[in-house]
Structure formats: structure tokens, C-alpha cells
PDB file of C-alpha atoms and ligand atoms in Angstrom:
ATOM      1  CA  UNK A  59      -0.094   0.093   0.160  1.00 96.00           C
ATOM      2  CA  UNK A  60       1.554   3.604  -0.426  1.00 96.00           C
ATOM      3  CA  UNK A  61       1.359   6.419   2.772  1.00 97.00           C
ATOM      4  CA  UNK A  62      -1.925   7.695   0.554  1.00 96.00           C
ATOM      5  CA  UNK A  63      -3.486   5.087   1.403  1.00 96.00           C
ATOM      6  CA  UNK A  64      -2.865   4.682   4.306  1.00 96.00           C
ATOM      7  CA  UNK A  65      -3.290   8.834   5.845  1.00 95.00           C
ATOM      8  CA  UNK A  66      -7.068   8.095   4.478  1.00 95.00           C
ATOM      9  CA  UNK A  67      -7.770   4.453   6.212  1.00 94.00           C
ATOM     10  CA  UNK A  68      -6.364   6.745   9.525  1.00 91.00           C
ATOM     11  CA  UNK A  69      -8.292   9.699   9.157  1.00 91.00           C
ATOM     12  CA  UNK A  70     -11.054   7.312   8.500  1.00 93.00           C
ATOM     13  CA  UNK A  71     -10.898   5.801  11.571  1.00 91.00           C
ATOM     14  CA  UNK A  72     -11.762   8.853  13.066  1.00 89.00           C
ATOM     15  CA  UNK A  73      -7.713   8.399  14.861  1.00 89.00           C
ATOM     16  CA  UNK A  74      -4.922  11.547  13.884  1.00 91.00           C
ATOM     17  CA  UNK A  75      -2.447  12.019  10.978  1.00 89.00           C
ATOM     18  CA  UNK A  76       0.374  12.840  13.148  1.00 91.00           C
ATOM     19  CA  UNK A  77      -0.209   9.345  14.779  1.00 93.00           C
ATOM     20  CA  UNK A  78      -0.120   8.139  11.058  1.00 94.00           C
ATOM     21  CA  UNK A  79       2.629   9.247  10.484  1.00 95.00           C
ATOM     22  CA  UNK A  80       4.426   8.011  13.454  1.00 94.00           C
ATOM     23  CA  UNK A  81       3.048   3.999  13.371  1.00 95.00           C
ATOM     24  CA  UNK A  82       4.648   4.395   9.197  1.00 96.00           C
ATOM     25  CA  UNK A  83       7.259   5.923  10.387  1.00 95.00           C
ATOM     26  CA  UNK A  84       8.066   2.679  12.640  1.00 93.00           C
ATOM     27  CA  UNK A  85       6.716  -0.003  10.131  1.00 95.00           C
ATOM     28  CA  UNK A  86       9.760   1.857   7.321  1.00 95.00           C
ATOM     29  CA  UNK A  87      12.533   3.660   9.347  1.00 95.00           C
ATOM     30  CA  UNK A  88      11.566   6.622   6.975  1.00 96.00           C
ATOM     31  CA  UNK A  89      11.693  10.090   8.067  1.00 95.00           C
ATOM     32  CA  UNK A  90       8.307  12.426   8.888  1.00 94.00           C
ATOM     33  CA  UNK A  91       9.668  14.440   6.080  1.00 96.00           C
ATOM     34  CA  UNK A  92      10.754  11.597   3.546  1.00 97.00           C
ATOM     35  CA  UNK A  93       6.987  10.462   3.881  1.00 96.00           C
ATOM     36  CA  UNK A  94       5.145  13.575   3.369  1.00 96.00           C
ATOM     37  CA  UNK A  95       7.297  14.351   0.423  1.00 97.00           C
ATOM     38  CA  UNK A  96       6.305  10.733  -1.423  1.00 97.00           C
ATOM     39  CA  UNK A  97       3.270  10.385  -0.507  1.00 96.00           C
ATOM     40  CA  UNK A  98       3.639   7.134  -3.321  1.00 97.00           C
ATOM     41  CA  UNK A  99       6.044   5.087  -1.200  1.00 97.00           C
ATOM     42  CA  UNK A 100       5.248   1.660  -0.511  1.00 96.00           C
ATOM     43  CA  UNK A 101       5.271   0.096   2.224  1.00 95.00           C
ATOM     44  CA  UNK A 102       3.706  -3.677   3.664  1.00 93.00           C
ATOM     45  CA  UNK A 103      -0.011  -3.897   4.329  1.00 94.00           C
ATOM     46  CA  UNK A 104       0.129  -6.557   6.849  1.00 96.00           C
ATOM     47  CA  UNK A 105       2.531  -4.466   9.294  1.00 95.00           C
ATOM     48  CA  UNK A 106       0.424  -1.637   8.557  1.00 95.00           C
ATOM     49  CA  UNK A 107      -2.890  -3.578   9.236  1.00 95.00           C
ATOM     50  CA  UNK A 108      -1.799  -5.303  12.300  1.00 95.00           C
ATOM     51  CA  UNK A 109      -0.883  -1.621  13.900  1.00 94.00           C
ATOM     52  CA  UNK A 110      -3.869  -0.452  13.210  1.00 94.00           C
ATOM     53  CA  UNK A 111      -6.278  -2.943  14.755  1.00 94.00           C
ATOM     54  CA  UNK A 112      -3.412  -2.699  18.431  1.00 94.00           C
ATOM     55  CA  UNK A 113      -4.537   1.068  18.105  1.00 93.00           C
ATOM     56  CA  UNK A 114      -8.457   0.570  17.061  1.00 91.00           C
ATOM     57  CA  UNK A 115      -8.838  -1.677  20.756  1.00 92.00           C
ATOM     58  CA  UNK A 116      -6.841   0.981  22.646  1.00 93.00           C
ATOM     59  CA  UNK A 117      -3.597  -0.129  23.161  1.00 96.00           C
ATOM     60  CA  UNK A 118      -1.326   3.148  23.243  1.00 97.00           C
ATOM     61  CA  UNK A 119       0.437   4.747  20.954  1.00 95.00           C
ATOM     62  CA  UNK A 120       3.565   5.355  22.514  1.00 97.00           C
ATOM     63  CA  UNK A 121       3.421   0.467  23.898  1.00 97.00           C
ATOM     64  CA  UNK A 122       3.364   0.360  19.228  1.00 95.00           C
ATOM     65  CA  UNK A 123       6.700   3.441  19.211  1.00 95.00           C
ATOM     66  CA  UNK A 124       8.899   1.528  22.082  1.00 96.00           C
ATOM     67  CA  UNK A 125       8.752   5.027  22.908  1.00 96.00           C
ATOM     68  CA  UNK A 126       7.538   8.040  25.486  1.00 98.00           C
ATOM     69  CA  UNK A 127       9.021  11.703  25.486  1.00 98.00           C
ATOM     70  CA  UNK A 128       9.144  12.627  29.003  1.00 98.00           C
ATOM     71  CA  UNK A 129      10.864  15.378  31.145  1.00 98.00           C
ATOM     72  CA  UNK A 130      13.972  16.438  28.694  1.00 98.00           C
ATOM     73  CA  UNK A 131      14.561  12.686  26.824  1.00 98.00           C
ATOM     74  CA  UNK A 132      12.394   9.909  24.964  1.00 98.00           C
ATOM     75  CA  UNK A 133      12.632   7.062  27.049  1.00 98.00           C
ATOM     76  CA  UNK A 134      12.011   3.236  25.792  1.00 98.00           C
ATOM     77  CA  UNK A 135       9.239   1.112  26.793  1.00 98.00           C
ATOM     78  CA  UNK A 136       7.284  -0.966  26.049  1.00 97.00           C
ATOM     79  CA  UNK A 137       4.200  -3.396  27.090  1.00 97.00           C
ATOM     80  CA  UNK A 138       4.276  -4.244  30.729  1.00 97.00           C
ATOM     81  CA  UNK A 139       5.749  -0.915  32.069  1.00 98.00           C
ATOM     82  CA  UNK A 140       4.001   2.211  32.946  1.00 98.00           C
ATOM     83  CA  UNK A 141       4.130   4.948  30.185  1.00 98.00           C
ATOM     84  CA  UNK A 142       5.646   7.940  32.421  1.00 98.00           C
ATOM     85  CA  UNK A 143       3.009  10.831  32.300  1.00 97.00           C
ATOM     86  CA  UNK A 144       3.268  14.757  32.237  1.00 96.00           C
ATOM     87  CA  UNK A 145       2.313  15.601  35.230  1.00 96.00           C
ATOM     88  CA  UNK A 146       5.106  13.314  36.840  1.00 98.00           C
ATOM     89  CA  UNK A 147       7.911  15.958  35.042  1.00 98.00           C
ATOM     90  CA  UNK A 148       6.349  17.832  38.138  1.00 98.00           C
ATOM     91  CA  UNK A 149       7.889  15.093  40.446  1.00 98.00           C
ATOM     92  CA  UNK A 150      11.309  15.698  38.775  1.00 98.00           C
ATOM     93  CA  UNK A 151      10.850  19.397  39.057  1.00 98.00           C
ATOM     94  CA  UNK A 152      10.445  19.277  43.058  1.00 98.00           C
ATOM     95  CA  UNK A 153      12.781  16.846  43.380  1.00 98.00           C
ATOM     96  CA  UNK A 154      15.425  19.319  41.312  1.00 98.00           C
ATOM     97  CA  UNK A 155      14.535  21.769  43.421  1.00 98.00           C
ATOM     98  CA  UNK A 156      15.262  19.579  46.966  1.00 98.00           C
ATOM     99  CA  UNK A 157      18.729  17.792  45.655  1.00 98.00           C
ATOM    100  CA  UNK A 158      20.053  21.422  44.202  1.00 98.00           C
ATOM    101  CA  UNK A 159      19.223  23.933  47.711  1.00 98.00           C
ATOM    102  CA  UNK A 160      20.342  21.033  50.292  1.00 97.00           C
ATOM    103  CA  UNK A 161      23.103  19.884  48.588  1.00 98.00           C
ATOM    104  CA  UNK A 162      22.157  16.511  48.365  1.00 98.00           C
ATOM    105  CA  UNK A 163      23.768  13.906  46.990  1.00 98.00           C
ATOM    106  CA  UNK A 164      21.835  10.290  47.137  1.00 98.00           C
ATOM    107  CA  UNK A 165      18.814   9.530  45.091  1.00 98.00           C
ATOM    108  CA  UNK A 166      16.163   6.442  45.923  1.00 98.00           C
ATOM    109  CA  UNK A 167      13.566   6.034  44.062  1.00 98.00           C
ATOM    110  CA  UNK A 168      10.092   3.723  45.178  1.00 98.00           C
ATOM    111  CA  UNK A 169       9.102   2.112  42.045  1.00 98.00           C
ATOM    112  CA  UNK A 170      10.776   3.283  39.202  1.00 98.00           C
ATOM    113  CA  UNK A 171       8.818   1.286  36.215  1.00 98.00           C
ATOM    114  CA  UNK A 172      10.847   2.763  33.082  1.00 98.00           C
ATOM    115  CA  UNK A 173      13.431   4.304  35.435  1.00 98.00           C
ATOM    116  CA  UNK A 174      12.177   8.054  34.082  1.00 98.00           C
ATOM    117  CA  UNK A 175      11.973   9.519  37.112  1.00 98.00           C
ATOM    118  CA  UNK A 176      15.497   9.176  38.625  1.00 98.00           C
ATOM    119  CA  UNK A 177      16.835   8.947  35.268  1.00 98.00           C
ATOM    120  CA  UNK A 178      15.762  12.647  34.338  1.00 98.00           C
ATOM    121  CA  UNK A 179      16.785  13.425  37.866  1.00 98.00           C
ATOM    122  CA  UNK A 180      20.595  11.595  37.289  1.00 98.00           C
ATOM    123  CA  UNK A 181      20.811  13.639  33.583  1.00 98.00           C
ATOM    124  CA  UNK A 182      20.572  17.126  35.424  1.00 98.00           C
ATOM    125  CA  UNK A 183      22.568  16.488  38.299  1.00 98.00           C
ATOM    126  CA  UNK A 184      25.953  14.303  39.542  1.00 98.00           C
ATOM    127  CA  UNK A 185      23.724  12.353  42.212  1.00 98.00           C
ATOM    128  CA  UNK A 186      23.971   8.787  42.872  1.00 98.00           C
ATOM    129  CA  UNK A 187      20.522   7.222  42.771  1.00 98.00           C
ATOM    130  CA  UNK A 188      19.279   3.639  43.911  1.00 98.00           C
ATOM    131  CA  UNK A 189      15.879   2.900  42.974  1.00 98.00           C
ATOM    132  CA  UNK A 190      13.760  -0.478  43.521  1.00 98.00           C
ATOM    133  CA  UNK A 191      10.367  -1.478  42.278  1.00 98.00           C
ATOM    134  CA  UNK A 192       8.231  -4.986  42.249  1.00 98.00           C
ATOM    135  CA  UNK A 193       8.320  -5.776  38.773  1.00 98.00           C
ATOM    136  CA  UNK A 194      11.499  -7.623  37.056  1.00 98.00           C
ATOM    137  CA  UNK A 195       9.929  -6.852  33.901  1.00 98.00           C
ATOM    138  CA  UNK A 196      10.336  -2.674  35.124  1.00 98.00           C
ATOM    139  CA  UNK A 197      13.776  -2.691  36.143  1.00 98.00           C
ATOM    140  CA  UNK A 198      14.583  -4.871  32.787  1.00 98.00           C
ATOM    141  CA  UNK A 199      13.056  -1.194  30.873  1.00 98.00           C
ATOM    142  CA  UNK A 200      15.000   0.996  34.182  1.00 98.00           C
ATOM    143  CA  UNK A 201      18.145  -0.981  33.212  1.00 98.00           C
ATOM    144  CA  UNK A 202      17.581  -0.604  29.597  1.00 98.00           C
ATOM    145  CA  UNK A 203      16.813   3.157  29.625  1.00 98.00           C
ATOM    146  CA  UNK A 204      19.831   3.578  32.208  1.00 98.00           C
ATOM    147  CA  UNK A 205      22.276   2.525  29.362  1.00 98.00           C
ATOM    148  CA  UNK A 206      20.522   4.385  26.844  1.00 98.00           C
ATOM    149  CA  UNK A 207      21.224   7.424  28.917  1.00 98.00           C
ATOM    150  CA  UNK A 208      24.789   6.435  30.675  1.00 98.00           C
ATOM    151  CA  UNK A 209      23.872   6.576  33.728  1.00 98.00           C
ATOM    152  CA  UNK A 210      24.260   3.535  34.640  1.00 98.00           C
ATOM    153  CA  UNK A 211      26.835   3.463  36.889  1.00 98.00           C
ATOM    154  CA  UNK A 212      25.416   5.622  38.941  1.00 98.00           C
ATOM    155  CA  UNK A 213      22.215   4.172  40.202  1.00 98.00           C
ATOM    156  CA  UNK A 214      21.972   0.106  41.548  1.00 98.00           C
ATOM    157  CA  UNK A 215      18.366  -1.352  40.634  1.00 98.00           C
ATOM    158  CA  UNK A 216      16.759  -3.958  42.600  1.00 98.00           C
ATOM    159  CA  UNK A 217      13.732  -6.094  42.755  1.00 98.00           C
ATOM    160  CA  UNK A 218      11.531  -5.601  46.226  1.00 98.00           C
ATOM    161  CA  UNK A 219       9.394  -3.713  47.896  1.00 98.00           C
ATOM    162  CA  UNK A 220       9.918   0.158  48.999  1.00 98.00           C
ATOM    163  CA  UNK A 221      14.043   0.183  49.621  1.00 98.00           C
ATOM    164  CA  UNK A 222      13.993  -3.312  51.386  1.00 98.00           C
ATOM    165  CA  UNK A 223      16.633  -4.296  48.444  1.00 98.00           C
ATOM    166  CA  UNK A 224      18.516  -0.935  50.010  1.00 98.00           C
ATOM    167  CA  UNK A 225      19.042  -2.167  53.385  1.00 97.00           C
ATOM    168  CA  UNK A 226      22.468  -1.227  54.444  1.00 97.00           C
ATOM    169  CA  UNK A 227      22.756   1.837  52.373  1.00 97.00           C
ATOM    170  CA  UNK A 228      19.678   3.028  54.186  1.00 98.00           C
ATOM    171  CA  UNK A 229      21.205   5.861  56.907  1.00 97.00           C
ATOM    172  CA  UNK A 230      23.168   6.638  53.754  1.00 97.00           C
ATOM    173  CA  UNK A 231      19.656   7.855  51.452  1.00 98.00           C
ATOM    174  CA  UNK A 232      19.293  11.605  51.510  1.00 98.00           C
ATOM    175  CA  UNK A 233      15.634  12.074  49.548  1.00 98.00           C
ATOM    176  CA  UNK A 234      13.333   9.577  48.939  1.00 98.00           C
ATOM    177  CA  UNK A 235      11.279   9.909  46.072  1.00 98.00           C
ATOM    178  CA  UNK A 236       7.823   7.648  44.112  1.00 98.00           C
ATOM    179  CA  UNK A 237       4.726   7.575  42.455  1.00 98.00           C
ATOM    180  CA  UNK A 238       3.168   5.223  43.689  1.00 98.00           C
ATOM    181  CA  UNK A 239       0.754   3.387  42.816  1.00 98.00           C
ATOM    182  CA  UNK A 240      -2.568   5.309  43.663  1.00 98.00           C
ATOM    183  CA  UNK A 241      -5.697   5.110  41.933  1.00 97.00           C
ATOM    184  CA  UNK A 242      -8.478   3.712  44.032  1.00 97.00           C
ATOM    185  CA  UNK A 243      -8.845  -0.379  43.307  1.00 95.00           C
ATOM    186  CA  UNK A 244     -13.070   0.726  41.495  1.00 90.00           C
ATOM    187  CA  UNK A 245     -11.957   3.413  39.535  1.00 92.00           C
ATOM    188  CA  UNK A 246     -13.164   3.575  36.153  1.00 90.00           C
ATOM    189  CA  UNK A 247     -10.072   3.883  33.493  1.00 90.00           C
ATOM    190  CA  UNK A 248      -9.581   5.327  30.250  1.00 91.00           C
ATOM    191  CA  UNK A 249      -9.412   2.301  27.899  1.00 91.00           C
ATOM    192  CA  UNK A 250      -5.823   3.020  26.265  1.00 93.00           C
ATOM    193  CA  UNK A 251      -4.979   2.417  30.472  1.00 95.00           C
ATOM    194  CA  UNK A 252      -6.103  -0.654  31.528  1.00 94.00           C
ATOM    195  CA  UNK A 253      -3.110  -1.913  28.701  1.00 97.00           C
ATOM    196  CA  UNK A 254      -1.572  -0.522  31.118  1.00 97.00           C
ATOM    197  CA  UNK A 255       0.188  -2.832  34.748  1.00 96.00           C
ATOM    198  CA  UNK A 256      -2.852  -2.961  37.495  1.00 95.00           C
ATOM    199  CA  UNK A 257       0.163  -2.927  40.087  1.00 95.00           C
ATOM    200  CA  UNK A 258       1.325   0.310  38.181  1.00 97.00           C
ATOM    201  CA  UNK A 259      -2.113   2.084  38.785  1.00 97.00           C
ATOM    202  CA  UNK A 260      -4.867   0.669  42.083  1.00 97.00           C
ATOM    203  CA  UNK A 261      -3.017   1.044  45.334  1.00 97.00           C
ATOM    204  CA  UNK A 262      -6.441  -0.017  46.866  1.00 97.00           C
ATOM    205  CA  UNK A 263      -9.627   1.574  47.845  1.00 96.00           C
ATOM    206  CA  UNK A 264      -8.923   4.936  48.575  1.00 96.00           C
ATOM    207  CA  UNK A 265      -5.845   4.738  46.285  1.00 97.00           C
ATOM    208  CA  UNK A 266      -3.582   5.610  49.711  1.00 98.00           C
ATOM    209  CA  UNK A 267      -2.732   2.124  50.501  1.00 98.00           C
ATOM    210  CA  UNK A 268       0.998   2.260  49.254  1.00 98.00           C
ATOM    211  CA  UNK A 269       1.070   5.080  51.230  1.00 98.00           C
ATOM    212  CA  UNK A 270       0.233   3.866  54.558  1.00 98.00           C
ATOM    213  CA  UNK A 271       1.971   1.220  54.454  1.00 98.00           C
ATOM    214  CA  UNK A 272       5.569   2.970  53.449  1.00 98.00           C
ATOM    215  CA  UNK A 273       5.040   6.000  56.153  1.00 98.00           C
ATOM    216  CA  UNK A 274       4.185   3.447  58.710  1.00 98.00           C
ATOM    217  CA  UNK A 275       7.051   0.830  58.535  1.00 97.00           C
ATOM    218  CA  UNK A 276      10.215   3.291  57.538  1.00 98.00           C
ATOM    219  CA  UNK A 277      11.643   5.486  59.897  1.00 97.00           C
ATOM    220  CA  UNK A 278      12.194   8.662  57.886  1.00 98.00           C
ATOM    221  CA  UNK A 279      14.566  10.900  60.456  1.00 97.00           C
ATOM    222  CA  UNK A 280      16.902  12.823  59.157  1.00 97.00           C
ATOM    223  CA  UNK A 281      14.908  12.288  55.190  1.00 98.00           C
ATOM    224  CA  UNK A 282      13.201  14.255  52.733  1.00 98.00           C
ATOM    225  CA  UNK A 283      10.930  13.324  50.970  1.00 98.00           C
ATOM    226  CA  UNK A 284       8.868  14.108  47.343  1.00 98.00           C
ATOM    227  CA  UNK A 285       6.307  11.989  46.114  1.00 98.00           C
ATOM    228  CA  UNK A 286       3.504  11.801  43.191  1.00 98.00           C
ATOM    229  CA  UNK A 287      -0.041  12.049  45.152  1.00 98.00           C
ATOM    230  CA  UNK A 288      -3.677  11.906  42.807  1.00 97.00           C
ATOM    231  CA  UNK A 289      -5.792  14.806  42.866  1.00 97.00           C
ATOM    232  CA  UNK A 290      -7.982  13.895  46.218  1.00 96.00           C
ATOM    233  CA  UNK A 291      -5.246  12.444  48.395  1.00 98.00           C
ATOM    234  CA  UNK A 292      -4.345  16.046  48.948  1.00 98.00           C
ATOM    235  CA  UNK A 293      -6.057  15.797  52.582  1.00 98.00           C
ATOM    236  CA  UNK A 294      -4.314  12.637  53.617  1.00 98.00           C
ATOM    237  CA  UNK A 295      -0.742  14.594  54.266  1.00 98.00           C
ATOM    238  CA  UNK A 296      -2.127  18.396  54.378  1.00 98.00           C
ATOM    239  CA  UNK A 297      -3.519  16.376  58.112  1.00 98.00           C
ATOM    240  CA  UNK A 298       0.289  15.243  58.574  1.00 97.00           C
ATOM    241  CA  UNK A 299       2.057  18.689  57.534  1.00 97.00           C
ATOM    242  CA  UNK A 300       3.524  18.067  54.582  1.00 98.00           C
ATOM    243  CA  UNK A 301       3.547  20.289  51.947  1.00 98.00           C
ATOM    244  CA  UNK A 302       0.648  20.271  49.196  1.00 98.00           C
ATOM    245  CA  UNK A 303       1.698  21.441  46.198  1.00 98.00           C
ATOM    246  CA  UNK A 304      -1.322  21.187  43.190  1.00 97.00           C
ATOM    247  CA  UNK A 305       0.176  20.547  38.946  1.00 96.00           C
ATOM    248  CA  UNK A 306      -0.583  22.880  35.993  1.00 93.00           C
ATOM    249  CA  UNK A 307      -4.283  21.690  36.332  1.00 94.00           C
ATOM    250  CA  UNK A 308      -4.072  23.251  39.894  1.00 96.00           C
ATOM    251  CA  UNK A 309      -5.528  19.510  41.721  1.00 97.00           C
ATOM    252  CA  UNK A 310      -2.849  18.189  44.548  1.00 98.00           C
ATOM    253  CA  UNK A 311      -0.431  16.750  42.609  1.00 98.00           C
ATOM    254  CA  UNK A 312       3.238  16.639  44.767  1.00 98.00           C
ATOM    255  CA  UNK A 313       3.556  16.712  48.361  1.00 98.00           C
ATOM    256  CA  UNK A 314       6.896  17.335  50.514  1.00 98.00           C
ATOM    257  CA  UNK A 315       7.767  16.579  53.573  1.00 98.00           C
ATOM    258  CA  UNK A 316      11.371  17.471  55.237  1.00 98.00           C
ATOM    259  CA  UNK A 317      12.242  14.530  57.767  1.00 97.00           C
ATOM    260  CA  UNK A 318      15.252  16.722  59.396  1.00 95.00           C
ATOM    261  CA  UNK A 319      14.479  18.540  62.269  1.00 76.00           C
TER     262      UNK A 319
HETATM  263  N1  SAM B 639       8.337   6.311  38.510  1.00 53.26           N
HETATM  264  C1  SAM B 639       7.983   5.241  37.213  1.00 53.26           C
HETATM  265  C2  SAM B 639       6.978   6.282  36.847  1.00 53.26           C
HETATM  266  O1  SAM B 639       6.833   7.451  37.511  1.00 53.26           O
HETATM  267  O2  SAM B 639       6.581   6.848  35.620  1.00 53.26           O
HETATM  268  C3  SAM B 639       6.786   4.543  37.324  1.00 53.26           C
HETATM  269  C4  SAM B 639       5.618   5.125  38.395  1.00 53.26           C
HETATM  270  S1  SAM B 639       4.336   3.368  38.645  1.00 53.26           S
HETATM  271  C5  SAM B 639       2.462   4.809  38.830  1.00 53.26           C
HETATM  272  C6  SAM B 639       4.613   2.294  40.402  1.00 53.26           C
HETATM  273  C7  SAM B 639       5.903   2.347  40.017  1.00 53.26           C
HETATM  274  O3  SAM B 639       6.020   1.298  41.643  1.00 53.26           O
HETATM  275  C8  SAM B 639       4.957   0.683  38.907  1.00 53.26           C
HETATM  276  O4  SAM B 639       6.447   0.126  38.638  1.00 53.26           O
HETATM  277  C9  SAM B 639       5.187  -1.210  40.334  1.00 53.26           C
HETATM  278  O5  SAM B 639       5.590  -2.071  39.813  1.00 53.26           O
HETATM  279  C10 SAM B 639       6.014  -0.104  41.509  1.00 53.26           C
HETATM  280  N2  SAM B 639       5.877  -0.291  42.782  1.00 53.26           N
HETATM  281  C11 SAM B 639       4.351  -1.117  43.491  1.00 53.26           C
HETATM  282  N3  SAM B 639       4.071  -0.977  44.378  1.00 53.26           N
HETATM  283  C12 SAM B 639       5.428  -0.968  44.782  1.00 53.26           C
HETATM  284  C13 SAM B 639       6.116  -1.241  46.317  1.00 53.26           C
HETATM  285  N4  SAM B 639       5.808  -1.342  47.322  1.00 53.26           N
HETATM  286  N5  SAM B 639       7.646  -0.797  46.169  1.00 53.26           N
HETATM  287  C14 SAM B 639       8.892  -0.791  45.556  1.00 53.26           C
HETATM  288  N6  SAM B 639       7.691  -0.615  43.741  1.00 53.26           N
HETATM  289  C15 SAM B 639       6.256  -0.836  43.729  1.00 53.26           C
HETATM  290  N1  LIG B 640      -2.182   9.208  36.768  1.00 53.26           N
HETATM  291  C1  LIG B 640      -1.785   8.127  36.250  1.00 53.26           C
HETATM  292  C2  LIG B 640      -3.561   7.549  35.433  1.00 53.26           C
HETATM  293  O1  LIG B 640      -4.179   8.327  35.397  1.00 53.26           O
HETATM  294  C3  LIG B 640      -1.659   7.433  37.433  1.00 53.26           C
HETATM  295  C4  LIG B 640      -0.664   6.992  38.707  1.00 53.26           C
HETATM  296  C5  LIG B 640      -0.147   6.864  39.147  1.00 53.26           C
HETATM  297  O2  LIG B 640      -1.083   5.689  39.859  1.00 53.26           O
HETATM  298  N2  LIG B 640       0.587   6.642  39.643  1.00 53.26           N
HETATM  299  O3  LIG B 640      -3.933   6.455  35.406  1.00 53.26           O
END
């Protein structure tokens, strides 16, 4: 089939033209500029329909393209790992402010997923990172990204809950960041989100299970903690005297607490 035919089919299904170019680019390896200039260029029809059909049932574009742009970089992603969200860039920004202001050298992230958060932090600083995840797949992808961005020598990634894999290093950790699963179990999610790993999203009946377990299991004295939260979870933290920061949509999104004093 030709580029011109593929674009028409894509648009007839109500999907955006820009996306069609990305999909054809993935199949052919040609640049968008080339495809725009050569609408008669022929490529594999079967591959096109395979990808189109996945999109029509809601399979996320980032999984098809194996990439997601986050903060300043393009991270490798695939099915089995959470696709980093734009609102999570605010977690990176706030962590960076703390690192700069408090001259932090050692940062831990709980639940690294693709590694987008901790790798973005390491790329902006000289910090050393410790990352955990309960998903083997996530750790594998995070390692792949750490190699891609050449921070593997500054990032120790280990399988396990919370900071259990770093018991021996725990005292050295100065800053803990996390974007944990915080969606309420019974939430109705968009069909695209249903293709993402459940353990990355759901946080119990009120979505707060992760925070409760973390806060009751760790002695945070001497550390600073920065975490992402759901838009309706700010009060849980305000009551505990945390600083709650809103995102660009005006929703509660980031919580910070300094446990050093
Ligand atoms: N940090 C990535 C990001 O922001 O794109 C992924 C965040 S995703 C919302 C949460 C991640 O935490 C998932 O990869 C999940 O497997 C992991 N996770 C869930 N509970 C955990 C726990 N108790 N300890 C460590 N990791 C956990
Ligand atoms: N904001 C994500 C969503 O809408 C949830 C991310 C999370 O649970 N940390 O699906």
C-alpha cells in the first residue's frame, strides 16, 4: 500500500494523521519529512493493519512505538511497564529543586517503572541513585534506559518492595522520591490505561495503601521525601503536616516533607 492510502484509512477511522505518520515511520524506518514528500511510497500493508487494529482496541501508541517523551528525553517503554505521565515531570522538577537547595548527593526512588523519573534526575545532577520496583519487567526496562542514557554506573536498581533491597544503604539515602500506585481500585479508567500493569496503578480502596504502608514501615528521620499523589489525596498529607503542591491544572499533585528537623 502507499503512504497516501494508509493516511486515508487512518483518518477514516477517526485517528489523528500525525499518529499515522508515526506508525508508518515505525514500519518503514523513513522520516516523516520523507513520507510527506513521497505519498506514493509503497510499504507492507499487513504490518500497517496489525498496528492499526491494535490502536483501534485502545493499545497505547507509546507501546507500539516503544518510546515516550518525558521531561527532556525519549524513554524506551514496552507493554508491562507504566508509560510515564506528563504530570510526573512535576515530581522531577520538585526533586531537582530540593537536590539543588539542600546539596543532596544520594537519591532513592521507590517504583522506578521505566526509570524515567530517577534517570531524568541523574541526568540533571551528579547524584547517585538507588531504585526499586516489585516488577521484574520494570527493572529490566529501567536498566535498558539507564544504559541508553549512560547513567548505569550511578544507578543501583534492585527488585523488591519499598526500600527493602537497600537496607544496608538506607542510612546514606538523603532524598526519597516516588510516584506510587494511587488509583482507587474501583476506578473506571480509560481503555488505554487498562493495557498498563495493574500493580503500577491501583492503590487499594482509597488509593492510599502504598503511602500508609510506607509511612508506617520506615523511620524517615533525617530524610526528605517527595511523592506524587492523586488529585483528591492532598488532605491525607495536609493533616500530617506535609507541604502539598498543585499541578498546572490546579490539582493537588506533589507532597514534600523534610524529616530532618
Ligand atoms: N516511576 C515510574 C513513572 O513515574 O513513570 C513508574 C510509576 S508507577 C505509577 C508505580 C511503580 O511502582 C510500578 O512500576 C510498580 O511496579 C511499582 N511498585 C508498586 N508498589 C511498589 C512497592 N511497594 N515497592 C516498590 N515498587 C512498587
Ligand atoms: N496518573 C495516572 C493515571 O491517570 C496514575 C499514576 C499512578 O497511580 N501513580 O492513570
